[in-house]
Short mmCIF file of C-alpha atoms and ligand atoms in Angstrom, two decimals:
data_model
loop_
_atom_site.label_atom_id
_atom_site.label_comp_id
_atom_site.label_asym_id
_atom_site.label_seq_id
_atom_site.Cartn_x
_atom_site.Cartn_y
_atom_site.Cartn_z
CA MET A 1 115.14 50.40 101.73
CA ASN A 2 116.87 53.59 102.93
CA ILE A 3 115.08 56.81 102.03
CA LEU A 4 116.77 60.20 102.03
CA VAL A 5 114.25 62.88 103.02
CA ILE A 6 115.09 66.40 101.86
CA ASN A 7 113.46 69.62 103.02
CA CYS A 8 115.07 72.35 100.98
CA GLY A 9 114.62 76.04 101.76
CA SER A 10 116.09 79.06 100.00
CA SER A 11 119.30 79.04 102.05
CA SER A 12 118.95 75.90 104.15
CA LEU A 13 118.51 72.18 103.65
CA LYS A 14 117.34 69.71 106.28
CA PHE A 15 117.84 66.02 105.70
CA GLN A 16 117.15 62.66 107.30
CA LEU A 17 118.11 59.19 106.18
CA ILE A 18 115.41 56.74 107.28
CA ASN A 19 115.27 52.96 106.99
CA ALA A 20 111.78 52.51 105.56
CA ASP A 21 111.63 48.83 106.54
CA ASN A 22 111.93 49.36 110.29
CA GLU A 23 111.17 53.12 110.19
CA LYS A 24 114.35 53.90 112.15
CA LEU A 25 116.27 57.13 111.72
CA ILE A 26 119.81 56.45 110.43
CA ALA A 27 121.24 59.97 110.32
CA LYS A 28 120.06 63.56 110.12
CA GLY A 29 121.41 67.02 109.65
CA LEU A 30 121.13 70.54 108.39
CA CYS A 31 122.98 72.75 105.92
CA GLU A 32 122.62 76.46 106.61
CA ARG A 33 123.58 79.70 104.88
CA ILE A 34 123.80 78.04 101.47
CA GLY A 35 125.09 80.57 98.96
CA ILE A 36 125.96 82.99 101.78
CA GLU A 37 129.24 83.48 103.59
CA GLY A 38 129.69 81.27 106.66
CA SER A 39 127.77 78.26 105.35
CA ARG A 40 127.81 75.29 107.70
CA ILE A 41 126.67 71.71 107.92
CA SER A 42 125.62 69.80 111.01
CA TYR A 43 125.36 66.03 110.85
CA THR A 44 124.29 63.45 113.42
CA PRO A 45 124.41 59.71 112.77
CA ASP A 46 121.75 58.05 114.97
CA GLY A 47 123.26 57.27 118.35
CA GLY A 48 126.44 59.16 117.42
CA GLU A 49 127.94 62.56 118.12
CA LYS A 50 126.66 65.65 116.35
CA GLU A 51 129.32 67.13 114.08
CA GLU A 52 129.23 70.74 113.02
CA LYS A 53 131.59 72.43 110.62
CA GLU A 54 131.87 75.41 108.35
CA ALA A 55 132.04 74.32 104.73
CA PRO A 56 131.75 76.40 101.59
CA MET A 57 128.40 75.83 99.84
CA GLY A 58 127.98 78.12 96.88
CA SER A 59 124.89 76.26 95.75
CA HIS A 60 122.37 73.63 96.82
CA THR A 61 124.24 71.12 94.67
CA ASP A 62 127.34 71.77 96.82
CA ALA A 63 125.19 71.26 99.94
CA ILE A 64 123.79 67.95 98.73
CA ARG A 65 127.27 66.83 97.69
CA LEU A 66 128.40 67.44 101.30
CA VAL A 67 125.36 65.61 102.68
CA LEU A 68 126.00 62.58 100.47
CA ASP A 69 129.67 62.63 101.46
CA ALA A 70 128.81 62.75 105.18
CA LEU A 71 126.44 59.81 104.72
CA THR A 72 128.95 57.66 102.80
CA ASN A 73 132.52 58.59 103.83
CA GLU A 74 134.62 56.24 105.95
CA LYS A 75 134.69 58.41 109.05
CA THR A 76 131.08 59.53 109.51
CA GLY A 77 129.26 57.36 106.96
CA VAL A 78 126.22 55.25 107.76
CA VAL A 79 125.99 53.56 104.34
CA LYS A 80 128.80 52.20 102.17
CA SER A 81 127.74 53.84 98.92
CA LEU A 82 125.00 55.91 97.31
CA GLY A 83 123.63 52.60 95.99
CA GLU A 84 122.33 51.97 99.52
CA ILE A 85 120.02 54.99 99.25
CA GLY A 86 116.98 53.54 97.50
CA ALA A 87 115.01 56.74 96.96
CA VAL A 88 114.76 60.42 97.83
CA GLY A 89 111.61 62.04 99.20
CA HIS A 90 111.31 65.80 98.76
CA ARG A 91 109.07 68.03 100.83
CA ILE A 92 107.32 70.42 98.45
CA VAL A 93 105.41 73.31 99.94
CA HIS A 94 102.81 74.06 97.27
CA GLY A 95 101.15 71.61 94.93
CA GLY A 96 98.28 73.94 93.98
CA GLU A 97 95.18 72.12 92.75
CA LYS A 98 97.33 69.83 90.62
CA PHE A 99 98.54 67.57 93.39
CA ALA A 100 96.07 65.94 95.74
CA GLU A 101 98.61 63.22 96.44
CA SER A 102 102.34 62.61 96.58
CA THR A 103 103.88 61.55 93.31
CA LEU A 104 107.05 60.17 91.76
CA ILE A 105 109.07 62.91 90.10
CA ASP A 106 109.60 63.05 86.35
CA SER A 107 110.04 66.01 84.02
CA GLU A 108 106.28 66.49 83.68
CA VAL A 109 105.88 66.64 87.46
CA LEU A 110 108.78 69.08 87.69
CA ALA A 111 107.06 71.38 85.21
CA ALA A 112 103.78 71.12 87.15
CA ILE A 113 105.55 72.03 90.42
CA GLU A 114 107.18 74.96 88.65
CA ALA A 115 103.75 76.09 87.52
CA CYS A 116 102.85 76.45 91.23
CA ASN A 117 105.81 78.79 91.90
CA ASP A 118 103.55 81.84 91.74
CA LEU A 119 101.55 80.50 94.68
CA ALA A 120 104.62 80.00 96.88
CA PRO A 121 107.40 82.21 95.51
CA LEU A 122 109.55 81.87 98.63
CA HIS A 123 109.31 78.09 98.90
CA ASN A 124 108.64 76.21 95.66
CA PRO A 125 111.64 77.52 93.69
CA ALA A 126 113.91 76.42 96.58
CA ASN A 127 112.23 73.00 96.67
CA LEU A 128 112.83 72.64 92.92
CA ILE A 129 116.49 73.57 93.30
CA GLY A 130 116.78 70.74 95.83
CA ILE A 131 115.21 68.25 93.45
CA ASN A 132 117.43 69.31 90.56
CA ALA A 133 120.57 69.13 92.70
CA CYS A 134 119.68 65.58 93.77
CA ARG A 135 118.90 64.57 90.18
CA GLU A 136 122.29 65.85 89.14
CA LEU A 137 124.15 63.87 91.80
CA MET A 138 121.93 60.76 91.92
CA PRO A 139 120.51 60.51 88.40
CA ASP A 140 119.38 56.91 88.74
CA THR A 141 117.72 57.17 92.15
CA PRO A 142 113.90 57.44 92.11
CA MET A 143 112.50 60.56 93.76
CA ALA A 144 109.12 61.48 95.15
CA ALA A 145 107.44 64.83 95.82
CA VAL A 146 105.36 65.05 98.99
CA PHE A 147 103.26 68.21 99.14
CA ASP A 148 102.33 70.27 102.21
CA THR A 149 99.06 71.15 100.51
CA ALA A 150 97.98 67.70 99.23
CA PHE A 151 96.15 66.43 102.33
CA HIS A 152 93.89 69.50 102.27
CA GLN A 153 92.77 68.99 98.68
CA THR A 154 89.72 67.06 99.93
CA MET A 155 88.23 70.27 101.38
CA PRO A 156 84.82 71.09 99.89
CA ASP A 157 84.60 74.32 97.90
CA LYS A 158 82.56 76.01 100.64
CA ALA A 159 85.68 75.67 102.84
CA TYR A 160 88.25 76.73 100.29
CA MET A 161 86.52 79.61 98.48
CA TYR A 162 87.07 83.20 99.63
CA GLY A 163 84.38 85.87 99.35
CA LEU A 164 86.18 87.52 96.45
CA PRO A 165 85.25 88.06 92.79
CA TYR A 166 85.04 84.59 91.26
CA GLU A 167 87.25 85.63 88.37
CA TYR A 168 90.27 85.69 90.75
CA TYR A 169 89.73 82.02 91.42
CA GLU A 170 89.33 81.30 87.71
CA LYS A 171 92.28 83.39 86.59
CA TYR A 172 94.75 82.92 89.44
CA LYS A 173 93.42 80.00 91.49
CA ILE A 174 93.11 82.22 94.55
CA ARG A 175 91.59 79.94 97.21
CA ARG A 176 92.43 78.28 100.51
CA TYR A 177 95.06 75.54 100.10
CA GLY A 178 96.34 74.96 103.63
CA PHE A 179 99.80 73.78 104.71
CA HIS A 180 101.43 71.38 107.21
CA GLY A 181 99.32 68.72 105.42
CA THR A 182 101.87 65.96 105.98
CA SER A 183 101.72 66.67 109.71
CA HIS A 184 97.92 66.93 109.90
CA SER A 185 97.62 63.65 108.01
CA TYR A 186 100.24 61.82 110.10
CA VAL A 187 98.87 63.06 113.43
CA SER A 188 95.18 62.40 112.70
CA LYS A 189 95.91 58.86 111.46
CA LYS A 190 98.17 58.16 114.43
CA ALA A 191 95.49 59.38 116.86
CA ALA A 192 92.97 56.89 115.43
CA GLU A 193 95.59 54.13 115.57
CA VAL A 194 96.52 54.87 119.21
CA LEU A 195 92.83 54.92 120.20
CA GLY A 196 92.21 51.68 118.31
CA ARG A 197 89.40 53.40 116.38
CA LYS A 198 88.65 53.45 112.66
CA TYR A 199 90.06 56.61 111.07
CA GLU A 200 87.01 56.78 108.83
CA ASP A 201 84.65 56.94 111.84
CA LEU A 202 86.19 59.90 113.63
CA LYS A 203 85.88 63.68 113.73
CA ILE A 204 89.36 64.94 114.59
CA ILE A 205 90.74 68.46 115.09
CA VAL A 206 94.52 68.70 114.80
CA CYS A 207 96.25 71.74 116.33
CA HIS A 208 99.75 71.95 114.82
CA LEU A 209 101.28 74.61 117.06
CA GLY A 210 104.88 75.34 116.14
CA ASN A 211 106.62 78.46 115.00
CA GLY A 212 104.21 78.18 112.07
CA ALA A 213 100.81 77.05 113.34
CA SER A 214 97.61 75.72 111.81
CA VAL A 215 94.46 73.83 112.76
CA SER A 216 92.64 71.31 110.60
CA ALA A 217 89.31 69.51 110.72
CA VAL A 218 89.54 65.87 109.64
CA MET A 219 86.19 64.13 109.25
CA ASN A 220 85.83 60.46 108.37
CA GLY A 221 89.46 60.33 107.24
CA LYS A 222 89.35 63.44 105.04
CA CYS A 223 90.42 67.01 105.65
CA VAL A 224 87.34 69.26 105.48
CA ASP A 225 88.88 72.57 106.57
CA THR A 226 92.14 74.14 107.66
CA SER A 227 93.21 77.52 108.98
CA MET A 228 96.06 78.44 106.63
CA GLY A 229 94.98 79.81 103.27
CA LEU A 230 96.44 80.75 99.91
CA THR A 231 99.66 81.21 101.88
CA PRO A 232 100.77 80.16 105.37
CA LEU A 233 99.95 83.66 106.70
CA GLU A 234 96.27 83.05 107.50
CA GLY A 235 94.73 81.58 110.63
CA LEU A 236 96.33 81.32 114.05
CA ILE A 237 98.66 83.86 115.58
CA MET A 238 102.10 82.31 114.97
CA GLY A 239 105.70 82.91 116.03
CA THR A 240 106.14 85.92 113.75
CA ARG A 241 103.11 85.73 111.41
CA SER A 242 99.95 87.69 112.16
CA GLY A 243 97.37 85.07 111.20
CA ASP A 244 93.85 86.44 110.55
CA ILE A 245 93.55 90.22 110.42
CA ASP A 246 91.11 92.66 108.87
CA PRO A 247 92.54 93.07 105.33
CA ALA A 248 91.84 96.81 105.53
CA ILE A 249 94.61 97.09 108.14
CA ILE A 250 97.11 96.77 105.29
CA GLU A 251 95.89 99.97 103.63
CA PHE A 252 95.66 101.70 107.01
CA ILE A 253 99.30 100.92 107.88
CA ALA A 254 100.42 101.82 104.36
CA HIS A 255 98.98 105.32 104.80
CA LYS A 256 100.03 105.86 108.40
CA GLU A 257 103.59 104.51 108.10
CA GLY A 258 104.27 105.22 104.43
CA LYS A 259 105.07 101.57 103.80
CA SER A 260 104.91 99.67 100.51
CA ILE A 261 102.95 96.43 100.10
CA ASP A 262 106.22 94.47 100.24
CA GLU A 263 107.25 96.18 103.46
CA ILE A 264 103.87 95.50 105.04
CA MET A 265 104.05 91.84 103.98
CA THR A 266 107.41 91.62 105.75
CA VAL A 267 105.80 93.06 108.89
CA LEU A 268 102.93 90.55 108.68
CA ASN A 269 105.23 87.57 108.06
CA LYS A 270 108.28 88.38 110.16
CA LYS A 271 107.46 91.01 112.76
CA SER A 272 103.97 90.12 113.87
CA GLY A 273 102.54 87.07 115.63
CA VAL A 274 103.53 86.54 119.25
CA LEU A 275 106.79 88.41 118.58
CA GLY A 276 104.97 91.58 117.55
CA LEU A 277 102.14 91.18 120.03
CA SER A 278 104.57 90.79 122.93
CA ASP A 279 106.27 94.04 121.87
CA ASN A 280 109.30 92.07 120.67
CA LEU A 281 109.72 90.09 123.88
CA SER A 282 110.21 86.87 121.88
CA SER A 283 108.79 84.63 119.17
CA ASP A 284 109.74 81.63 121.33
CA PHE A 285 106.97 80.31 123.52
CA ARG A 286 109.44 79.21 126.19
CA ASP A 287 110.40 82.86 126.75
CA LEU A 288 106.78 83.96 126.69
CA GLU A 289 105.79 81.30 129.18
CA ALA A 290 108.61 82.39 131.48
CA GLY A 291 107.44 86.01 131.04
CA TYR A 292 103.86 84.96 131.87
CA HIS A 293 104.95 83.41 135.15
CA GLU A 294 107.01 86.49 135.99
CA GLY A 295 103.87 88.55 135.47
CA SER A 296 104.97 90.46 132.35
CA ARG A 297 101.79 92.11 131.11
CA ARG A 298 102.75 91.76 127.45
CA ALA A 299 103.62 88.07 127.88
CA VAL A 300 100.34 87.37 129.72
CA ASN A 301 98.28 89.13 127.08
CA THR A 302 100.19 87.44 124.22
CA MET A 303 99.73 83.93 125.62
CA GLU A 304 96.05 84.59 126.31
CA THR A 305 95.46 85.98 122.82
CA PHE A 306 97.26 83.02 121.23
CA ALA A 307 95.26 80.45 123.23
CA TYR A 308 91.98 82.29 122.60
CA ARG A 309 92.52 82.17 118.82
CA VAL A 310 93.26 78.42 118.93
CA ALA A 311 90.11 77.86 121.02
CA LYS A 312 88.03 79.85 118.51
CA TYR A 313 89.27 77.66 115.64
CA ILE A 314 88.46 74.53 117.64
CA GLY A 315 84.94 75.93 118.09
CA ALA A 316 84.64 76.74 114.40
CA TYR A 317 85.77 73.28 113.32
CA THR A 318 83.49 71.58 115.84
CA ALA A 319 80.67 73.45 114.12
CA ALA A 320 82.01 72.57 110.65
CA MET A 321 81.95 68.85 111.52
CA ASN A 322 78.82 69.05 113.70
CA GLY A 323 80.84 67.62 116.57
CA VAL A 324 84.31 66.47 117.49
CA ASP A 325 85.61 63.18 118.91
CA VAL A 326 89.32 63.90 119.25
CA ILE A 327 91.42 67.06 119.61
CA CYS A 328 95.17 66.55 118.96
CA PHE A 329 98.05 68.82 119.87
CA THR A 330 101.33 68.58 117.98
CA ALA A 331 104.55 70.41 116.90
CA GLY A 332 106.99 72.39 119.06
CA VAL A 333 104.47 74.23 121.24
CA GLY A 334 101.65 71.67 121.02
CA GLU A 335 103.93 68.81 122.06
CA ASN A 336 105.95 70.59 124.73
CA SER A 337 103.83 73.22 126.40
CA SER A 338 101.50 71.64 128.95
CA PHE A 339 100.73 75.20 129.98
CA ILE A 340 99.29 76.26 126.61
CA ARG A 341 97.34 72.99 126.31
CA SER A 342 95.91 73.48 129.74
CA MET A 343 95.04 77.12 129.01
CA ILE A 344 93.16 76.15 125.84
CA CYS A 345 91.38 73.13 127.32
CA ASN A 346 90.60 74.40 130.81
CA HIS A 347 89.54 77.93 129.87
CA TYR A 348 87.54 77.23 126.74
CA LEU A 349 86.58 73.60 126.08
CA GLY A 350 84.27 72.89 129.00
CA TYR A 351 81.26 72.97 126.63
CA LEU A 352 82.76 69.95 124.83
CA GLY A 353 82.95 68.08 128.13
CA VAL A 354 86.76 68.17 128.00
CA LYS A 355 88.39 67.10 131.25
CA LEU A 356 92.19 67.18 131.31
CA ASP A 357 94.17 64.51 133.11
CA GLU A 358 96.68 66.92 134.65
CA ALA A 359 99.33 64.21 135.24
CA ALA A 360 99.12 62.91 131.66
CA ASN A 361 99.31 66.50 130.42
CA GLU A 362 102.74 66.85 132.04
CA LYS A 363 104.24 63.90 130.09
CA ARG A 364 106.45 64.45 127.04
CA GLY A 365 107.39 62.65 123.85
CA GLU A 366 104.60 60.07 123.86
CA ASP A 367 101.51 59.45 121.76
CA ILE A 368 99.12 59.89 124.63
CA ALA A 369 95.58 60.85 125.66
CA ILE A 370 95.74 63.77 128.09
CA SER A 371 92.02 63.79 128.88
CA THR A 372 90.42 61.67 131.60
CA ALA A 373 88.51 58.47 130.79
CA ASP A 374 85.18 60.25 131.40
CA SER A 375 86.04 63.28 129.23
CA SER A 376 83.32 63.55 126.51
CA THR A 377 85.93 64.62 123.95
CA THR A 378 89.33 62.92 123.86
CA VAL A 379 92.33 65.25 123.91
CA MET A 380 95.68 63.86 122.79
CA VAL A 381 99.31 64.82 122.29
CA ILE A 382 100.75 63.17 119.19
CA PRO A 383 104.36 64.16 118.36
CA THR A 384 104.45 64.87 114.65
CA ASN A 385 107.02 63.27 112.37
CA GLU A 386 106.85 64.84 108.93
CA GLU A 387 110.10 63.23 107.78
CA LEU A 388 108.85 59.75 108.60
CA ALA A 389 105.58 60.48 106.80
CA ILE A 390 107.55 61.64 103.73
CA ALA A 391 109.73 58.50 103.89
CA ARG A 392 106.61 56.30 104.10
CA GLU A 393 105.01 58.03 101.11
CA THR A 394 108.21 57.77 99.09
CA TYR A 395 108.60 54.09 99.93
CA ARG A 396 104.97 53.42 98.99
CA LEU A 397 105.38 55.16 95.63
CA VAL A 398 108.74 53.58 94.80
CA THR A 399 107.67 50.05 95.67
CA GLY A 400 104.40 50.67 93.84
P1 ADP B 1 108.64 75.05 113.05
O1 ADP B 1 108.80 73.63 112.54
O2 ADP B 1 107.40 75.74 112.58
O3 ADP B 1 109.86 75.89 112.96
P2 ADP B 1 108.46 73.77 115.66
O4 ADP B 1 107.33 72.83 115.51
O5 ADP B 1 109.84 73.21 115.72
O6 ADP B 1 108.38 74.95 114.61
O7 ADP B 1 108.19 74.61 117.00
C1 ADP B 1 109.03 75.63 117.40
C2 ADP B 1 108.38 76.32 118.58
O8 ADP B 1 108.20 75.36 119.65
C3 ADP B 1 109.20 77.46 119.14
O9 ADP B 1 108.43 78.65 119.19
C4 ADP B 1 109.51 77.03 120.56
O10 ADP B 1 109.39 78.06 121.44
C5 ADP B 1 108.39 76.05 120.86
N1 ADP B 1 108.82 75.15 121.95
C6 ADP B 1 109.77 74.20 121.94
N2 ADP B 1 109.88 73.65 123.17
C7 ADP B 1 108.97 74.26 123.97
C8 ADP B 1 108.60 74.16 125.35
N3 ADP B 1 109.19 73.29 126.16
N4 ADP B 1 107.63 74.96 125.81
C9 ADP B 1 107.03 75.86 125.00
N5 ADP B 1 107.33 76.00 123.70
C10 ADP B 1 108.28 75.22 123.18
#
């Protein structure tokens, strides 16, 4: 069965068509600037040339219409008709406490996702628009919702409660939810599989280090803690997000700079992280790494601060699980930067008996252990594949 995986943002839409039987990618692409002037679609059939063109997309329905046309038309198509798309899997950012698992979409589920809009005002409404556009164009095709938060719903309350008045939890469900759950789940399971160990017997820490970054503690097959919180702003220092700060800083900046709450939130989400810390050198770790090697003081300090924060979370989650068997690195930075991995492992993880295999650490694109055979804790690189995980979930739900 072919599964169309949709990741719909407010002005963009990423898609992949995946054959769920052999788990091969059939085609993928991206629509950008939806509803804005200069909207464009890029489309790549597997093994074929990438095509990019400007195309008017006033709405997400227009974007999905273009995607379905690219997938089925005579020139670029990879399937003969929409009938060859068996199901659609939608990435949904926030499932609140309602969704501890992926689910097939019906009108009740749609209403429940909408009820979570408050918790993710930038993401969930866009996700819903994507679902509705697909329902309009493919009314008979089953659809599944796969939530970024679901994997973390197994956290115990001591991990998800904040030290705030309890009434805020009761009234508004203010608590830690965590994100990147599909990735943390995929990577931790894959690590156990690659090691030939039982998932349920392992204590695993997953470091998802991309532009957005989070760490999770997965014990005996269940997530027990994660670094992102009510929103994806908490935790690690990210590309442009601050991660953990003293909350009183918000009031301090408001007074000093005369900024509103909304303006400060923009600073914390878009102008902070390694971008802000490097004094606007870059949010891209490739640039920062280059800067580090050239001796730029801001780049050196930014990389060191980033790595230090990751190492502190690894320490915290080792304590939370009373030990750790496997530490996994994944996502853009985690998969590609041997330098950051080496900085984290060699500077800070000696107490866990971590010994890096420097040659293995230089490899790319493989599910691989990068620690030596006599390392007390296994360190791995596992390339994440959120789209495949969504396709698997959708297939499982549809075939019941
Ligand atoms: P997201 O999905 O959160 O947008 P990704 O997981 O795609 O992010 O990661 C993007 C990040 O990965 C960028 O900051 C980029 O700099 C970083 N990255 C990609 N390749 C490399 C590399 N070779 N070395 C260091 N960082 C890299």
